[in-house]
Amino acid sequence: MTYAEVIGDPISHSKSPLIHGFWLKALGLDGDYRATHVTPEGLADYFATRRADPDWLGCNITIPHKETALAFVEDRGGVKQSIGAINLAFRSDGALVGTNTDAAGFYAPISGLDLAGQPIVVIGAGGAARAILFALSRVGVGPVTVLNRNPLKGAALLASFGLKGDALKLDAPLPPAALLVNATSLGMAGQPPLDLDLSPLPDDAVVYDIVYAPIETGLLKAARARDLDIVDGLDMLIGQAALAFELLFGAEPPRDRDDELRALLTS
């Protein structure tokens, strides 16, 4: 049986097998999707082994492999130069190709917002932040403040995407912003919390947390307490997974059943 999987370190929290399994069953497709724990030290051996398996269709890639996995795939779409990180490796015409569905998955839930020229705060400077900043750069946001443990890395990201703004330490006070995005694993089950004072945000701000385990993170609870609009990590997760599913399994997932899928993921 053909199969695909998601790899990461850690990986036990991943809901991707539930999502892809739901779609495979709904479409009556013969295939499997699983989660596989791969450490940074084992990444090269993982790709070498999977390439030799004719039943393997590819993999989604999560923390901490989104940047390093670029070394093991063909970059036909210029992802290395544009986003600098991938979240999917899939077979195409005998090659293993890398791409990034995070950017489109991130942007879909907020596509109705007018963010042109609006101040944005992004927390983090890893692979997910790269995809998010890439998407935001395409709609002309600004200024953008990146909060990260290493502000120099945040400044480099702003420069690489041609975004004006500031890069500050993770514990710096929040500036006012129309959109606040957590692009780190902080607040995820088993990870340190993300404690932020949201009082500088205006009443019409949107708070977006890409963490989906738990669905309502401490950040989203704090935003809800202020009656701010929120976007949880399932929106991005399902959006990027839909694009990946089509590339992996060659079929369009049944997005008309998203409510049923979200109920499954939150049960």
Tab-separated table of C-alpha atoms in Angstrom:
chain	number	residue	atom	x	y	z
A	1	MET	CA	0.000	0.000	0.000
A	2	THR	CA	1.260	3.461	-0.841
A	3	TYR	CA	1.743	5.826	2.056
A	4	ALA	CA	2.868	9.282	3.079
A	5	GLU	CA	3.790	10.635	6.494
A	6	VAL	CA	4.718	13.620	8.588
A	7	ILE	CA	8.160	13.852	10.174
A	8	GLY	CA	9.407	15.985	13.028
A	9	ASP	CA	11.017	16.077	16.457
A	10	PRO	CA	8.747	15.921	18.452
A	11	ILE	CA	5.936	14.381	16.401
A	12	SER	CA	3.503	12.657	18.798
A	13	HIS	CA	1.307	15.779	18.916
A	14	SER	CA	0.732	15.838	15.156
A	15	LYS	CA	-2.841	15.810	13.900
A	16	SER	CA	-1.796	15.344	10.267
A	17	PRO	CA	-2.516	11.572	10.276
A	18	LEU	CA	-6.088	12.286	11.412
A	19	ILE	CA	-6.562	14.899	8.682
A	20	HIS	CA	-5.156	12.874	5.801
A	21	GLY	CA	-6.752	9.668	7.097
A	22	PHE	CA	-10.136	11.425	7.173
A	23	TRP	CA	-9.749	12.548	3.568
A	24	LEU	CA	-8.482	9.162	2.350
A	25	LYS	CA	-11.506	7.448	3.890
A	26	ALA	CA	-13.934	10.082	2.611
A	27	LEU	CA	-12.649	9.654	-0.936
A	28	GLY	CA	-12.364	5.868	-0.722
A	29	LEU	CA	-8.676	5.955	-1.629
A	30	ASP	CA	-6.338	3.051	-0.928
A	31	GLY	CA	-3.474	4.652	0.959
A	32	ASP	CA	-2.073	5.413	4.398
A	33	TYR	CA	-0.661	8.410	6.222
A	34	ARG	CA	1.392	8.166	9.408
A	35	ALA	CA	3.572	10.131	11.802
A	36	THR	CA	7.266	9.268	12.083
A	37	HIS	CA	9.699	10.585	14.655
A	38	VAL	CA	12.888	11.769	12.934
A	39	THR	CA	15.679	13.500	14.836
A	40	PRO	CA	17.997	16.069	13.222
A	41	GLU	CA	20.805	13.495	13.337
A	42	GLY	CA	18.631	10.941	11.544
A	43	LEU	CA	17.273	13.171	8.782
A	44	ALA	CA	19.801	12.156	6.093
A	45	ASP	CA	19.291	8.432	6.772
A	46	TYR	CA	15.534	8.916	6.745
A	47	PHE	CA	15.503	10.394	3.246
A	48	ALA	CA	17.991	7.816	1.964
A	49	THR	CA	15.817	4.961	3.226
A	50	ARG	CA	12.507	6.385	2.031
A	51	ARG	CA	13.791	7.153	-1.466
A	52	ALA	CA	14.384	3.423	-1.910
A	53	ASP	CA	10.821	2.530	-0.895
A	54	PRO	CA	8.538	2.459	-3.978
A	55	ASP	CA	5.410	2.707	-1.811
A	56	TRP	CA	6.480	5.983	-0.200
A	57	LEU	CA	4.792	9.029	-1.742
A	58	GLY	CA	6.534	11.715	0.313
A	59	CYS	CA	6.243	13.503	3.618
A	60	ASN	CA	5.127	16.630	5.349
A	61	ILE	CA	7.925	18.249	7.331
A	62	THR	CA	7.572	20.024	10.636
A	63	ILE	CA	9.797	21.402	13.424
A	64	PRO	CA	12.815	21.375	13.372
A	65	HIS	CA	13.449	20.157	9.792
A	66	LYS	CA	11.816	22.778	7.565
A	67	GLU	CA	15.058	24.485	6.612
A	68	THR	CA	17.525	21.582	6.732
A	69	ALA	CA	15.302	19.332	4.600
A	70	LEU	CA	16.017	21.578	1.609
A	71	ALA	CA	19.353	19.769	1.230
A	72	PHE	CA	17.589	16.491	0.357
A	73	VAL	CA	15.137	17.587	-2.350
A	74	GLU	CA	14.996	19.233	-5.747
A	75	ASP	CA	13.981	22.865	-5.460
A	76	ARG	CA	12.117	23.333	-8.742
A	77	GLY	CA	10.066	26.284	-7.504
A	78	GLY	CA	12.920	28.327	-6.062
A	79	VAL	CA	11.667	27.876	-2.504
A	80	LYS	CA	15.163	28.214	-1.076
A	81	GLN	CA	15.472	31.740	-2.457
A	82	SER	CA	11.883	32.819	-1.775
A	83	ILE	CA	10.828	31.307	1.550
A	84	GLY	CA	13.942	29.437	2.635
A	85	ALA	CA	12.047	26.506	4.131
A	86	ILE	CA	9.908	23.587	2.968
A	87	ASN	CA	7.121	21.671	4.641
A	88	LEU	CA	6.538	19.031	1.967
A	89	ALA	CA	8.623	16.593	-0.057
A	90	PHE	CA	6.779	14.673	-2.784
A	91	ARG	CA	7.643	12.452	-5.737
A	92	SER	CA	7.319	13.978	-9.197
A	93	ASP	CA	8.588	12.506	-12.472
A	94	GLY	CA	11.059	10.276	-10.663
A	95	ALA	CA	12.443	13.058	-8.473
A	96	LEU	CA	11.844	14.108	-4.883
A	97	VAL	CA	10.664	17.718	-4.966
A	98	GLY	CA	10.403	20.134	-2.069
A	99	THR	CA	7.790	22.840	-1.736
A	100	ASN	CA	6.042	24.950	0.879
A	101	THR	CA	2.279	24.910	1.446
A	102	ASP	CA	2.513	26.782	4.772
A	103	ALA	CA	2.377	30.235	3.176
A	104	ALA	CA	-0.934	29.620	1.398
A	105	GLY	CA	-2.303	27.660	4.363
A	106	PHE	CA	-1.447	30.500	6.723
A	107	TYR	CA	-2.933	33.248	4.580
A	108	ALA	CA	-6.246	31.604	3.616
A	109	PRO	CA	-8.087	32.328	6.927
A	110	ILE	CA	-7.128	36.026	6.877
A	111	SER	CA	-7.414	36.660	3.148
A	112	GLY	CA	-10.483	38.813	3.728
A	113	LEU	CA	-8.586	41.272	5.925
A	114	ASP	CA	-7.202	44.493	4.489
A	115	LEU	CA	-3.643	44.287	5.830
A	116	ALA	CA	-1.978	46.583	3.307
A	117	GLY	CA	0.174	49.082	5.206
A	118	GLN	CA	-0.954	47.693	8.554
A	119	PRO	CA	1.463	47.063	11.467
A	120	ILE	CA	2.134	43.371	12.106
A	121	VAL	CA	3.885	41.442	14.869
A	122	VAL	CA	5.349	37.998	14.181
A	123	ILE	CA	6.808	35.942	17.006
A	124	GLY	CA	9.608	33.620	15.897
A	125	ALA	CA	12.123	33.416	13.072
A	126	GLY	CA	12.130	29.730	12.126
A	127	GLY	CA	10.735	27.851	9.150
A	128	ALA	CA	7.086	28.667	9.881
A	129	ALA	CA	7.910	32.362	10.347
A	130	ARG	CA	9.635	32.351	6.973
A	131	ALA	CA	6.477	31.139	5.228
A	132	ILE	CA	4.323	33.605	7.143
A	133	LEU	CA	6.546	36.597	6.392
A	134	PHE	CA	6.690	35.532	2.736
A	135	ALA	CA	2.883	35.533	2.563
A	136	LEU	CA	2.599	38.875	4.367
A	137	SER	CA	5.204	40.475	2.122
A	138	ARG	CA	3.007	39.704	-0.872
A	139	VAL	CA	0.136	41.831	0.451
A	140	GLY	CA	2.173	44.902	1.321
A	141	VAL	CA	1.971	44.896	5.096
A	142	GLY	CA	4.133	47.089	7.222
A	143	PRO	CA	5.818	47.856	9.423
A	144	VAL	CA	6.551	44.359	10.757
A	145	THR	CA	7.998	43.676	14.198
A	146	VAL	CA	9.666	40.293	14.692
A	147	LEU	CA	10.116	39.102	18.262
A	148	ASN	CA	12.710	36.366	18.600
A	149	ARG	CA	15.286	35.064	21.051
A	150	ASN	CA	17.918	36.121	18.537
A	151	PRO	CA	16.926	39.546	17.142
A	152	LEU	CA	19.672	39.380	14.505
A	153	LYS	CA	17.961	36.387	12.915
A	154	GLY	CA	14.699	38.300	12.904
A	155	ALA	CA	16.353	41.307	11.274
A	156	ALA	CA	17.833	39.063	8.585
A	157	LEU	CA	14.375	37.676	7.818
A	158	LEU	CA	12.866	41.125	7.463
A	159	ALA	CA	15.625	42.093	5.062
A	160	SER	CA	15.290	38.910	3.024
A	161	PHE	CA	11.597	39.573	2.388
A	162	GLY	CA	12.022	43.318	1.838
A	163	LEU	CA	9.919	44.171	4.876
A	164	LYS	CA	10.398	47.338	6.905
A	165	GLY	CA	10.189	47.133	10.658
A	166	ASP	CA	12.087	46.091	13.764
A	167	ALA	CA	13.539	42.903	15.217
A	168	LEU	CA	13.381	42.778	19.007
A	169	LYS	CA	14.019	40.285	21.778
A	170	LEU	CA	11.257	37.846	22.634
A	171	ASP	CA	10.482	39.590	25.917
A	172	ALA	CA	10.179	43.085	24.402
A	173	PRO	CA	6.826	44.867	24.916
A	174	LEU	CA	4.347	44.419	22.082
A	175	PRO	CA	3.818	47.408	19.819
A	176	PRO	CA	0.291	48.155	18.569
A	177	ALA	CA	-0.557	45.868	15.640
A	178	ALA	CA	-3.467	44.906	13.428
A	179	LEU	CA	-2.292	41.281	13.419
A	180	LEU	CA	-0.248	39.303	15.938
A	181	VAL	CA	1.042	35.891	14.839
A	182	ASN	CA	2.736	33.290	17.002
A	183	ALA	CA	4.998	31.325	14.640
A	184	THR	CA	6.818	29.396	17.377
A	185	SER	CA	6.125	26.211	19.343
A	186	LEU	CA	5.738	28.248	22.545
A	187	GLY	CA	2.405	27.412	24.122
A	188	MET	CA	2.344	23.927	22.618
A	189	ALA	CA	1.718	21.031	24.974
A	190	GLY	CA	5.049	20.119	26.551
A	191	GLN	CA	6.660	23.433	25.579
A	192	PRO	CA	7.129	26.616	27.629
A	193	PRO	CA	4.171	29.021	27.628
A	194	LEU	CA	4.040	32.203	25.614
A	195	ASP	CA	3.263	34.950	28.088
A	196	LEU	CA	2.480	38.263	26.420
A	197	ASP	CA	0.836	41.463	27.577
A	198	LEU	CA	-1.768	42.072	24.878
A	199	SER	CA	-2.878	45.452	26.210
A	200	PRO	CA	-1.006	47.420	23.479
A	201	LEU	CA	-3.141	45.763	20.777
A	202	PRO	CA	-6.114	47.780	19.516
A	203	ASP	CA	-9.632	46.429	19.998
A	204	ASP	CA	-9.907	45.391	16.335
A	205	ALA	CA	-6.646	43.427	16.283
A	206	VAL	CA	-6.521	39.771	15.191
A	207	VAL	CA	-4.461	37.226	17.149
A	208	TYR	CA	-3.336	34.169	15.170
A	209	ASP	CA	-1.588	31.223	16.829
A	210	ILE	CA	-0.251	28.463	14.563
A	211	VAL	CA	0.016	26.070	17.535
A	212	TYR	CA	-2.810	23.508	17.398
A	213	ALA	CA	-2.067	21.296	20.421
A	214	PRO	CA	-3.896	22.564	22.407
A	215	ILE	CA	-6.364	24.239	20.067
A	216	GLU	CA	-6.947	27.111	22.464
A	217	THR	CA	-3.510	28.137	23.633
A	218	GLY	CA	-2.746	30.519	26.459
A	219	LEU	CA	-2.247	33.247	23.876
A	220	LEU	CA	-5.687	32.685	22.355
A	221	LYS	CA	-7.303	32.551	25.798
A	222	ALA	CA	-5.740	35.919	26.597
A	223	ALA	CA	-6.965	37.308	23.265
A	224	ARG	CA	-10.460	35.953	23.862
A	225	ALA	CA	-10.481	37.588	27.310
A	226	ARG	CA	-9.907	40.902	25.546
A	227	ASP	CA	-12.657	40.052	23.023
A	228	LEU	CA	-10.171	40.120	20.143
A	229	ASP	CA	-10.731	38.150	16.954
A	230	ILE	CA	-8.671	34.948	16.916
A	231	VAL	CA	-7.464	32.377	14.406
A	232	ASP	CA	-6.382	29.005	15.763
A	233	GLY	CA	-3.741	26.640	14.430
A	234	LEU	CA	-6.244	24.236	12.876
A	235	ASP	CA	-7.096	26.753	10.155
A	236	MET	CA	-3.505	26.861	8.929
A	237	LEU	CA	-2.987	23.140	9.518
A	238	ILE	CA	-5.987	22.098	7.437
A	239	GLY	CA	-5.243	24.657	4.725
A	240	GLN	CA	-1.640	23.599	4.182
A	241	ALA	CA	-2.624	19.914	4.479
A	242	ALA	CA	-5.189	20.247	1.689
A	243	LEU	CA	-2.538	21.459	-0.748
A	244	ALA	CA	-0.147	18.721	0.383
A	245	PHE	CA	-2.800	16.000	0.067
A	246	GLU	CA	-3.378	16.815	-3.578
A	247	LEU	CA	0.350	16.664	-4.349
A	248	LEU	CA	0.864	13.439	-2.403
A	249	PHE	CA	-2.246	11.467	-3.333
A	250	GLY	CA	-3.279	13.114	-6.615
A	251	ALA	CA	-6.807	13.946	-5.452
A	252	GLU	CA	-8.520	17.069	-4.173
A	253	PRO	CA	-9.661	16.687	-0.557
A	254	PRO	CA	-13.363	17.189	0.281
A	255	ARG	CA	-13.171	20.663	1.835
A	256	ASP	CA	-16.967	20.784	2.062
A	257	ARG	CA	-16.534	18.482	5.082
A	258	ASP	CA	-14.236	20.822	7.022
A	259	ASP	CA	-16.727	21.235	9.870
A	260	GLU	CA	-16.842	17.478	10.331
A	261	LEU	CA	-13.051	17.332	10.204
A	262	ARG	CA	-12.630	20.075	12.818
A	263	ALA	CA	-15.080	18.236	15.099
A	264	LEU	CA	-12.924	15.119	14.770
A	265	LEU	CA	-9.734	17.026	15.507
A	266	THR	CA	-11.149	18.707	18.594
A	267	SER	CA	-12.943	15.669	20.070
